[in-house]
XYZ file of C-alpha atoms in Angstrom:
728
model
C -110.705 77.209 61.835
C -107.743 75.981 59.927
C -109.234 75.690 56.351
C -110.855 78.735 56.816
C -106.966 80.069 57.331
C -105.528 78.577 54.380
C -108.620 80.353 52.685
C -107.766 83.771 53.817
C -104.280 82.811 53.407
C -104.666 82.077 49.908
C -107.194 85.415 49.444
C -104.169 87.634 49.998
C -101.466 85.340 48.611
C -102.914 84.347 44.904
C -102.817 87.267 42.362
C -106.458 88.298 40.493
C -105.775 86.956 37.308
C -107.683 88.716 34.314
C -110.572 87.656 32.458
C -110.185 86.557 29.467
C -112.553 88.068 27.103
C -114.116 91.938 27.457
C -116.913 92.108 28.473
C -119.660 93.820 25.495
C -120.560 97.051 26.047
C -123.575 99.371 24.871
C -123.733 102.952 25.640
C -127.140 104.640 26.838
C -128.766 107.299 25.349
C -130.507 109.607 27.711
C -134.503 110.117 27.127
C -134.996 113.190 27.008
C -138.017 115.585 26.984
C -140.397 113.739 25.582
C -141.493 110.659 28.454
C -141.731 107.083 27.008
C -144.839 105.359 27.192
C -144.487 101.681 28.424
C -146.495 100.127 25.489
C -143.649 97.844 23.598
C -144.068 100.399 19.962
C -140.329 102.083 20.466
C -141.736 104.597 18.900
C -140.598 107.935 20.698
C -137.456 109.522 18.621
C -135.454 108.709 21.526
C -134.884 105.029 21.072
C -133.842 106.285 17.207
C -130.892 108.034 19.244
C -130.143 105.014 21.038
C -127.489 102.966 20.788
C -128.415 99.628 19.409
C -126.827 96.460 20.555
C -126.705 93.047 19.079
C -124.399 89.609 18.763
C -126.339 87.189 20.121
C -124.585 83.654 20.692
C -126.401 80.284 21.796
C -126.037 78.986 25.514
C -127.853 75.909 24.261
C -128.435 73.407 22.688
C -125.015 74.040 20.829
C -122.656 76.603 22.920
C -121.263 79.748 21.571
C -122.539 79.298 18.035
C -124.269 82.110 17.076
C -127.829 82.840 17.235
C -130.146 81.431 13.690
C -132.653 84.568 14.421
C -131.788 87.951 15.693
C -132.227 89.279 19.091
C -131.250 93.871 19.008
C -131.828 96.220 22.363
C -131.638 99.458 23.223
C -131.311 101.290 26.901
C -132.366 104.234 27.429
C -132.475 106.149 31.135
C -134.357 109.501 32.690
C -133.740 110.890 36.694
C -135.776 107.737 38.382
C -135.664 104.899 35.868
C -133.852 102.787 33.030
C -135.801 101.605 30.104
C -134.715 98.713 27.839
C -136.545 97.764 24.274
C -136.063 94.731 22.341
C -136.165 93.668 19.086
C -136.379 89.489 19.140
C -137.037 87.985 15.277
C -138.995 85.621 14.161
C -138.412 82.979 11.852
C -140.497 82.139 8.715
C -143.447 80.945 9.523
C -142.768 81.035 13.228
C -145.205 82.690 16.157
C -143.909 82.752 19.456
C -145.272 80.498 21.889
C -146.846 82.370 24.885
C -149.318 80.083 27.109
C -148.495 81.473 30.260
C -150.125 85.018 31.646
C -149.192 84.230 35.415
C -146.964 86.916 37.287
C -143.464 85.368 39.800
C -144.681 81.683 37.877
C -140.971 79.989 36.818
C -143.118 78.589 33.514
C -142.807 82.173 31.941
C -138.956 80.504 31.070
C -141.103 77.745 29.015
C -142.936 80.441 26.511
C -140.870 82.690 24.285
C -139.450 84.850 26.832
C -136.791 87.633 27.314
C -134.656 88.131 30.480
C -133.230 91.292 31.784
C -130.876 90.915 34.362
C -128.857 93.491 35.831
C -125.973 93.656 38.111
C -126.541 96.877 39.394
C -123.806 97.589 41.491
C -121.481 95.672 39.611
C -120.396 93.750 42.512
C -120.317 90.837 40.399
C -122.171 88.835 42.306
C -125.587 89.611 42.682
C -128.678 89.418 39.870
C -132.043 91.517 39.543
C -134.074 89.676 36.952
C -136.719 90.563 35.041
C -138.672 88.413 32.822
C -140.755 89.078 29.890
C -142.867 86.511 27.706
C -144.819 86.895 24.385
C -148.185 87.108 26.181
C -146.487 89.734 29.345
C -145.895 87.824 31.414
C -144.159 89.084 33.926
C -141.156 87.710 36.767
C -138.955 89.015 39.024
C -136.110 87.725 41.154
C -133.298 88.273 42.653
C -129.779 86.265 42.577
C -126.967 85.464 45.051
C -123.528 84.808 44.488
C -124.157 83.916 41.095
C -126.211 81.841 41.382
C -125.405 79.935 44.855
C -129.175 81.032 45.490
C -132.272 82.046 43.954
C -135.000 84.125 45.003
C -138.313 84.752 42.792
C -139.813 86.632 45.612
C -139.197 89.021 45.768
C -141.718 91.822 44.262
C -140.283 94.774 42.133
C -141.763 97.440 41.369
C -140.992 97.789 36.946
C -143.274 97.950 34.103
C -143.473 95.937 30.799
C -145.234 96.088 27.448
C -145.454 93.158 23.975
C -146.584 93.589 20.676
C -146.381 90.454 18.741
C -145.659 91.327 15.127
C -145.756 89.245 12.022
C -141.530 89.226 11.736
C -141.273 89.596 15.025
C -142.389 90.665 19.148
C -141.073 93.918 20.663
C -140.823 94.104 24.979
C -140.095 97.239 26.647
C -139.470 97.332 30.569
C -139.075 100.939 32.747
C -137.111 100.170 35.719
C -137.261 102.185 38.101
C -133.869 102.997 40.133
C -135.352 102.528 43.181
C -136.332 98.628 42.605
C -132.515 98.258 41.001
C -131.138 100.423 44.633
C -129.586 102.780 42.073
C -128.229 106.577 43.951
C -128.274 109.223 42.065
C -125.130 109.512 39.753
C -122.462 111.771 39.765
C -121.968 111.806 36.012
C -121.867 108.910 33.851
C -122.051 105.435 35.487
C -121.540 101.532 33.917
C -123.753 98.789 35.137
C -123.364 95.038 34.475
C -126.301 93.685 32.545
C -127.253 91.109 30.361
C -129.953 89.822 27.691
C -130.885 85.607 27.471
C -133.602 85.171 25.330
C -135.666 81.648 25.400
C -136.677 80.326 22.139
C -139.045 78.231 22.396
C -139.196 76.386 17.987
C -135.560 75.302 18.983
C -135.679 74.554 22.929
C -132.699 77.423 22.899
C -131.806 80.057 24.915
C -128.741 82.647 23.687
C -127.071 85.744 25.627
C -125.856 88.616 24.645
C -123.101 88.731 26.547
C -121.671 84.752 26.653
C -121.779 82.613 29.260
C -120.227 79.610 29.373
C -122.547 76.443 30.353
C -120.321 75.676 33.051
C -120.336 79.364 34.817
C -124.717 78.542 34.774
C -127.367 81.524 34.126
C -126.883 83.704 36.200
C -123.108 84.457 36.021
C -122.563 88.352 37.369
C -118.732 87.487 36.653
C -119.606 87.217 32.951
C -122.626 89.847 31.807
C -121.670 92.832 30.021
C -121.880 96.243 30.166
C -124.121 99.238 29.340
C -122.092 101.878 29.876
C -123.231 106.074 30.191
C -126.294 106.141 32.354
C -127.147 108.902 34.470
C -129.588 108.112 37.231
C -130.354 111.355 39.564
C -131.583 114.166 39.882
C -135.189 113.505 41.055
C -134.661 113.273 44.980
C -134.414 111.190 47.634
C -136.857 107.894 46.777
C -139.143 107.175 49.415
C -141.223 103.347 48.641
C -144.408 103.102 51.405
C -146.611 100.037 50.989
C -149.657 99.652 53.239
C -151.205 96.766 53.744
C -154.730 95.619 55.506
C -155.788 92.468 56.772
C -159.535 90.751 57.610
C -159.924 87.362 58.395
C -162.877 84.837 59.650
C -160.942 81.870 60.758
C -163.367 78.642 62.841
C -162.544 79.205 66.658
C -160.654 77.001 68.956
C -162.745 78.364 71.876
C -166.178 77.958 69.750
C -166.694 81.634 70.778
C -167.871 83.410 67.125
C -166.199 86.532 68.838
C -163.017 85.100 68.816
C -163.395 84.178 65.003
C -162.568 87.406 63.960
C -159.192 89.037 63.097
C -157.555 92.121 61.673
C -154.363 93.383 61.477
C -152.721 96.753 59.285
C -149.383 97.318 59.052
C -146.622 99.373 56.724
C -143.164 98.751 55.085
C -141.527 101.913 53.672
C -138.388 102.169 51.681
C -135.630 105.041 51.338
C -132.318 106.367 50.332
C -130.466 108.118 52.330
C -127.523 109.153 51.032
C -125.524 107.389 47.750
C -125.712 104.250 47.735
C -127.501 103.703 51.699
C -130.826 102.484 51.821
C -133.299 101.965 54.538
C -136.707 100.140 55.441
C -139.078 100.078 58.295
C -141.724 97.642 59.113
C -144.389 98.188 61.489
C -146.512 95.058 62.313
C -145.141 93.302 59.169
C -146.976 91.677 56.667
C -146.955 88.053 57.233
C -147.731 86.904 53.298
C -150.472 84.906 55.156
C -152.084 84.206 51.201
C -148.447 81.959 49.849
C -148.759 78.251 51.432
C -145.393 76.084 51.525
C -145.183 73.315 50.208
C -146.291 69.672 51.225
C -143.110 67.920 52.508
C -142.168 64.875 53.679
C -139.318 64.512 56.815
C -138.007 60.966 57.382
C -134.910 61.929 58.649
C -134.004 63.389 62.271
C -133.101 66.961 60.801
C -134.850 69.620 60.402
C -135.597 71.022 56.126
C -134.917 74.624 55.573
C -137.985 76.740 53.794
C -137.511 79.588 52.205
C -138.617 83.579 53.276
C -141.740 85.018 51.685
C -141.866 88.614 54.080
C -141.743 91.603 51.684
C -139.239 93.579 54.994
C -136.208 90.417 54.703
C -136.094 89.915 51.387
C -135.348 93.450 50.032
C -131.446 93.754 51.053
C -130.824 90.255 51.173
C -127.628 89.505 49.176
C -125.622 91.658 51.693
C -126.096 89.509 54.665
C -125.829 85.840 52.076
C -122.970 83.907 53.945
C -122.421 80.618 55.374
C -123.268 77.285 53.089
C -127.405 77.555 52.044
C -129.794 75.148 53.874
C -126.986 73.849 55.546
C -125.035 76.094 57.640
C -127.040 80.045 57.552
C -125.611 82.302 60.884
C -128.460 84.859 59.990
C -131.830 82.595 58.762
C -134.598 85.424 58.842
C -137.334 82.626 59.524
C -136.713 82.264 62.834
C -138.110 85.647 63.332
C -141.914 86.319 64.393
C -142.121 82.685 63.557
C -142.104 79.792 66.233
C -140.829 76.155 65.524
C -143.867 75.182 64.521
C -144.180 77.740 61.699
C -146.767 80.208 63.269
C -146.594 83.671 63.229
C -145.639 86.000 66.667
C -146.346 89.690 66.266
C -143.357 91.653 64.418
C -143.907 94.888 66.030
C -141.473 96.673 64.319
C -138.055 96.627 62.565
C -135.608 98.563 61.358
C -133.491 98.046 58.019
C -130.105 99.657 57.268
C -127.690 98.639 53.800
C -125.749 99.950 50.951
C -122.278 99.930 50.165
C -119.259 102.865 49.920
C -117.140 101.836 47.663
C -115.544 98.209 48.154
C -117.112 98.106 51.597
C -121.197 96.502 51.341
C -122.883 96.514 54.886
C -125.885 95.677 55.855
C -127.689 96.411 60.218
C -131.865 94.927 60.422
C -133.299 95.231 64.115
C -136.127 93.523 65.022
C -138.793 93.478 67.666
C -141.115 90.804 68.216
C -144.336 90.846 70.639
C -144.485 87.965 72.918
C -146.978 85.032 71.976
C -147.532 82.636 74.794
C -144.685 80.899 75.725
C -142.820 82.395 73.246
C -140.676 85.426 75.267
C -140.637 89.387 73.019
C -137.664 89.678 71.876
C -135.448 91.883 70.245
C -133.607 90.484 67.160
C -130.137 92.715 65.616
C -128.007 91.388 62.730
C -124.883 93.009 61.303
C -123.028 92.378 58.425
C -119.833 94.285 56.303
C -117.800 92.846 53.609
C -114.986 93.963 51.665
C -115.203 93.670 48.105
C -111.580 92.850 46.446
C -110.578 92.388 42.421
C -113.922 94.632 41.929
C -115.790 92.806 43.464
C -115.309 89.169 42.249
C -113.692 87.948 45.818
C -114.235 89.170 49.215
C -113.470 88.848 53.082
C -116.779 90.158 55.537
C -117.820 89.260 58.965
C -121.034 88.993 60.371
C -122.374 89.372 64.090
C -126.715 88.168 64.773
C -127.916 88.391 68.947
C -131.253 87.726 70.294
C -131.936 89.666 73.502
C -135.564 88.098 74.930
C -137.139 90.106 77.392
C -140.240 89.590 79.164
C -142.676 92.911 79.604
C -144.289 92.558 83.276
C -139.759 91.601 83.994
C -141.025 88.260 84.791
C -138.280 85.102 84.495
C -136.531 84.106 81.195
C -135.724 80.084 80.663
C -132.861 81.711 79.348
C -130.882 85.068 77.947
C -129.476 86.863 75.637
C -127.750 84.958 72.069
C -124.896 85.701 69.735
C -123.612 84.119 66.566
C -120.720 86.367 65.386
C -118.259 85.301 62.555
C -116.619 85.817 59.320
C -116.639 84.517 55.842
C -114.019 85.100 52.819
C -114.371 84.063 48.829
C -111.535 84.745 46.055
C -112.080 84.220 42.504
C -108.939 83.124 40.441
C -107.716 81.568 37.202
C -110.074 83.433 34.753
C -113.015 83.167 37.586
C -113.092 79.303 37.601
C -111.100 79.009 40.822
C -113.333 79.160 43.673
C -112.472 79.087 47.222
C -114.613 80.219 50.484
C -114.218 80.279 54.221
C -116.567 80.394 56.414
C -115.806 80.612 60.802
C -118.339 80.958 63.689
C -119.120 80.786 67.152
C -122.054 80.696 69.041
C -122.110 82.452 73.006
C -125.554 81.624 74.548
C -126.894 82.870 78.560
C -128.317 79.541 80.082
C -128.839 76.064 78.934
C -131.444 74.609 75.865
C -133.425 72.216 76.538
C -131.037 69.995 74.066
C -128.892 69.808 76.665
C -126.245 72.061 74.942
C -124.229 74.874 76.990
C -124.713 77.641 73.484
C -120.525 78.332 73.301
C -119.785 76.511 70.178
C -118.101 76.973 67.141
C -118.526 76.265 63.474
C -116.532 76.897 60.278
C -116.797 75.660 56.160
C -114.341 75.692 53.615
C -114.982 74.531 49.883
C -112.702 74.874 46.545
C -114.560 74.714 43.284
C -112.527 74.312 39.537
C -115.244 74.945 36.681
C -114.250 73.373 34.369
C -115.428 72.511 30.361
C -114.885 69.307 31.098
C -113.478 68.595 34.343
C -115.926 70.427 37.585
C -114.468 69.313 41.122
C -116.142 70.581 43.926
C -114.405 69.623 47.410
C -116.089 71.035 50.894
C -115.409 70.359 54.505
C -118.058 71.553 57.319
C -117.409 71.990 61.068
C -120.624 72.650 63.266
C -119.767 71.318 67.428
C -122.624 69.533 69.406
C -122.734 73.313 71.287
C -123.057 75.784 67.662
C -126.301 77.195 68.527
C -126.964 80.384 66.098
C -131.026 80.963 67.527
C -131.686 83.399 64.443
C -129.541 80.883 62.137
C -129.718 77.383 60.315
C -127.243 73.869 61.326
C -128.709 71.153 59.774
C -126.577 68.967 61.657
C -124.469 70.062 65.231
C -122.122 67.735 66.528
C -120.629 66.385 63.188
C -118.037 67.072 61.062
C -118.805 66.399 56.951
C -115.888 66.210 54.124
C -117.323 65.688 50.640
C -115.771 65.341 47.081
C -117.797 65.726 43.647
C -115.552 64.986 40.212
C -118.021 65.594 37.272
C -116.222 64.860 33.318
C -118.795 66.432 31.064
C -118.419 65.742 27.373
C -120.616 68.452 25.085
C -121.020 66.041 21.430
C -123.265 67.569 18.733
C -126.437 65.613 17.757
C -128.475 64.085 19.560
C -126.958 64.573 22.918
C -126.158 68.492 24.269
C -124.522 66.950 26.955
C -122.974 63.687 29.087
C -121.922 63.637 32.221
C -120.516 61.295 34.769
C -118.518 61.386 38.096
C -117.775 59.305 41.348
C -119.478 61.872 44.361
C -117.827 60.799 47.972
C -119.367 62.144 51.365
C -117.702 61.458 54.941
C -119.493 62.363 58.544
C -117.952 62.034 61.575
C -118.513 63.468 65.068
C -117.162 67.096 66.195
C -113.689 65.257 68.020
C -113.296 62.810 65.302
C -113.738 60.304 67.152
C -116.342 58.345 65.335
C -117.957 57.399 62.347
C -121.128 59.007 62.017
C -122.119 58.615 57.738
C -120.470 57.322 54.610
C -121.295 57.274 51.359
C -119.638 56.297 47.482
C -120.894 56.020 43.993
C -121.504 57.549 41.022
C -123.528 60.111 39.044
C -123.862 59.932 35.546
C -126.662 62.134 33.334
C -127.585 63.354 29.675
C -129.258 66.072 28.101
C -130.510 65.459 24.637
C -130.626 68.143 21.550
C -134.464 68.759 22.335
C -133.783 69.127 25.884
C -134.981 66.258 27.685
C -132.952 64.892 31.126
C -132.095 61.325 32.434
C -129.775 60.664 35.049
C -128.680 57.391 37.393
C -126.864 57.573 41.146
C -125.671 54.566 42.849
C -124.215 54.887 46.071
C -122.953 52.553 48.788
C -124.045 53.865 52.549
C -123.599 53.567 56.260
C -124.972 55.889 59.042
C -124.877 55.598 62.108
C -128.195 56.758 64.486
C -127.104 57.334 68.216
C -130.677 57.574 69.087
C -134.421 56.249 68.250
C -136.179 58.808 66.816
C -139.568 58.944 65.928
C -139.972 59.083 61.669
C -143.698 59.033 61.960
C -146.131 58.351 64.985
C -146.309 55.289 65.609
C -142.773 53.852 63.788
C -140.049 54.241 65.514
C -136.363 54.199 63.725
C -133.629 52.286 66.006
C -129.699 53.406 66.811
C -127.860 51.213 65.364
C -125.163 51.399 62.398
C -127.049 50.984 58.833
C -125.641 49.828 55.890
C -126.737 49.071 52.426
C -127.005 50.133 49.005
C -129.097 53.911 47.226
C -129.856 53.868 43.625
C -131.836 56.601 41.890
C -133.009 57.012 38.756
C -134.108 60.571 36.839
C -136.562 61.103 33.577
C -137.964 64.645 32.522
C -138.985 65.669 28.966
C -137.908 68.992 27.801
C -139.553 71.516 30.142
C -140.579 73.794 26.718
C -142.953 71.484 25.711
C -146.486 70.677 26.706
C -147.322 69.503 28.682
C -143.864 68.387 30.928
C -143.520 64.966 32.671
C -140.920 64.253 35.260
C -140.667 61.472 36.241
C -138.183 59.444 39.514
C -137.551 56.717 41.676
C -135.494 55.899 44.231
C -134.866 52.566 46.749
C -132.149 51.696 49.358
C -131.860 49.077 51.628
C -129.756 51.327 53.757
C -132.284 53.061 55.536
C -132.634 52.588 59.280
C -132.302 48.596 59.378
C -135.362 48.623 56.325
C -135.738 49.331 52.913
C -137.219 52.868 51.150
C -139.336 53.072 48.210
C -139.461 56.880 46.376
C -141.598 57.259 43.434
C -141.886 61.027 42.553
C -144.041 61.895 39.735
C -144.667 65.510 38.238
C -147.341 66.161 35.178
C -148.094 69.416 34.121
C -149.895 71.025 31.217
C -151.239 74.195 29.540
C -154.676 74.523 28.222
C -154.241 77.056 26.114
C -153.137 80.857 27.847
C -154.948 81.014 30.635
C -155.670 77.348 32.186
C -153.159 76.024 33.312
C -152.729 72.483 35.999
C -149.678 71.192 38.137
C -150.082 67.690 39.992
C -147.453 66.785 41.689
C -147.116 63.113 44.065
C -144.164 62.253 46.369
C -144.659 58.801 47.618
C -142.959 56.917 50.263
C -142.815 53.271 51.002
C -141.350 51.996 54.338
C -140.324 48.840 55.078
C -138.835 48.419 58.887
C -137.906 45.004 60.627
C -139.905 45.872 63.974
C -142.522 47.787 61.958
C -145.284 46.852 59.253
C -144.793 48.300 55.957
C -146.131 51.713 55.996
C -146.846 54.242 53.714
C -146.174 58.264 53.660
C -147.042 61.016 50.512
C -146.873 64.677 49.950
C -148.945 64.902 47.125
C -149.496 69.530 45.737
C -152.073 70.540 43.048
C -152.912 73.513 41.057
C -155.210 74.802 38.998
C -154.259 78.392 37.593
C -156.289 80.171 35.886
C -155.228 83.665 34.606
C -157.722 85.996 33.057
C -155.485 88.941 32.216
C -151.971 89.122 33.289
C -153.142 91.057 36.412
C -155.779 88.895 37.421
C -154.766 85.189 38.553
C -156.800 82.673 40.260
C -155.426 79.423 42.374
C -157.384 76.266 43.321
C -154.279 74.589 45.922
C -154.011 71.606 47.347
C -151.970 69.949 49.426
C -152.039 66.778 51.374
C -149.797 65.601 53.745
C -149.564 61.970 54.840
C -146.815 62.457 57.895
C -148.520 65.211 59.409
C -152.074 63.844 58.859
C -152.584 67.541 57.473
C -154.924 68.831 54.260
C -154.598 72.474 53.149
C -156.665 73.467 49.917
C -157.171 77.583 49.491
C -158.711 78.879 46.743
C -156.926 82.596 46.175
C -157.816 85.675 43.843
C -154.941 87.744 42.934
C -155.713 90.861 40.932
C -152.754 93.060 40.627
C -155.080 96.873 40.284
C -151.716 99.162 39.992
C -147.583 98.583 40.300
C -146.672 96.968 43.604
C -150.452 96.879 44.894
C -152.112 93.448 45.303
C -155.952 93.147 46.127
C -155.817 89.164 47.492
C -158.991 86.990 48.446
C -158.477 83.348 50.281
C -160.287 80.695 51.198
C -158.284 77.944 53.255
C -160.228 74.707 54.394
C -157.434 72.683 56.657
C -158.283 69.014 58.141
C -156.084 67.448 60.458
C -157.153 63.648 61.154
C -155.779 60.899 62.862
C -156.910 57.310 63.578
C -159.522 58.343 66.040
C -160.573 61.821 65.211
C -160.892 64.693 62.646
C -160.105 68.207 62.750
C -161.815 70.622 60.347
C -160.945 74.701 60.362
C -162.478 77.684 57.896
C -160.516 80.308 57.539
C -161.451 83.172 55.018
C -158.496 86.246 54.547
C -159.398 89.563 52.218
C -156.032 91.621 51.983
C -155.057 94.358 50.703
C -152.180 96.088 49.309
C -150.934 99.801 48.436
C -147.308 100.882 47.501
C -147.118 104.724 46.144
C -143.733 105.984 45.152
C -142.461 109.490 46.535
C -139.213 112.009 46.373
C -138.169 114.264 49.511
């Protein structure tokens, strides 16, 4: 708590220093009376009237150097959309690489591609990204707080077209205002924008607004500005997405009547007024056609999995608080999913979010049905944030609650729970200094099975300096034993943690693009600070070649205190005790822009609960022409403990993808989880037959096995979504 108060005091006492460089600017032009045909030609009169923006500079391999090939773009607008036209010059004899045809794949950045990054509300924190490759493939994404979280699971509606010529290639985009969350403008407005070009021939990246490498790829603090945008006059936009699903699943009861199931539902998005948006969901889409990767967890703490459901992803930025994947007050996967990840029916939900002046806010309320022993519940989260320093800094507050109930009025194991708190972020010294503070409490009516009472406290604070050469990070985290965020995520209650990293970075010219080395330290204690729980200290070294290859090495000394025996895998128990030893890790990866791509990793530790843990990992990915890609990953663990025979466990992930067109995708996916003795095979066909509308056909085989039994389950799913846009 003291750390949080200190951060707040600094926030109001420390003046926000002016940014050193004025961002580049370009003026948008009105589309006029002639409609824009998104065909990659840029031959309408409006394009000739628009101002041309150019002057791209390298971010990699040589930061700040002028780009050796030209890139130019122009921006248009009309009442309901933003248009971007881009021309990308080619070197003599060069053809752009266009091997990926897949929508929503990060492989797009391995081809020649252009990324349009938009900070629509100019909060200097949030990026909506739209990427188009030379093959016409698309990727859209959301980035929170300048890179704290990257979400490619969003699915925005937009259009693009590509034409490749002998000396250049051209990209044309149309991005609806509703996808950007833009309200009707009362006169011209300015929005944040940057364009980043991935140039495969040089394994290089160029930016219109210069991006220092220490700030990363998605720092909205440094975007340029497009001025004169007047979006409005088309009425209040309304988007409705309907879905229907039919499935056959092997019945556990053996009765064929239990094998068939169906589902229908809808999501709706509408602007209420100004920059205030409302969403509703009825019988929520559970994204049944997606798979989480197979992962291995050989520790006693839970893993964090990303959200995939469309209703919970939209407007996500305003609910962001805490320490990503470690201490999060609102973790939407707790809604509608039981601890095993199986769905609980979501009957409906409402969400309201937006911005009024310096205030951003969001409220979500979701009702789930009962399922087995899990009672029905009403889930609510509210978040408010007040922007300072043009949005680069802020103070915020949040409250999250879960209210369980029985439809028949029957008894409950425990009553409602509440999580509440606030946070603050300050950036200063030309945005290089970043201070963050977070404090939260929980209150639970009734005792949990773990013995925790549920009235607890957690806090976090961090200080980061983003220098060109020195980039230290100091962070602290405190979670007491009774902190119980039932709709949040706390990886390790009952612990206090201090971490420190201090890398020093050199960027020599020639063979090496970047060299980095520095110490790292982590200390953990019990929440009463009476006992040490964990400690590690060592060094991290990394080099990146001019061609894009990466190699790194880590050496740590570790000490881990285990209070209670726990089962690592069935039949294998880690004993309580204090375990000490050395951890070594080596990693190497080929340039991601080259085909094929190879990634190798190996770690070994004799500090693993009194034994030795070996962990080799390998990935091989290759495009066999523009229509076929394979991606194979093997994560293997070999464990030697004193009281057990050595054993193996593993996670295998395999993908064969065929993309005849950018609208049609066929995936053959395999997942093998050796830890849980489960394998999944999935054949999925996805056809995007209209903007925002998909048809999925999925055949899934699940195989569970143990020493005495093998269980095979079959499932066939047909799912269809249809989106239509209206103006009210």
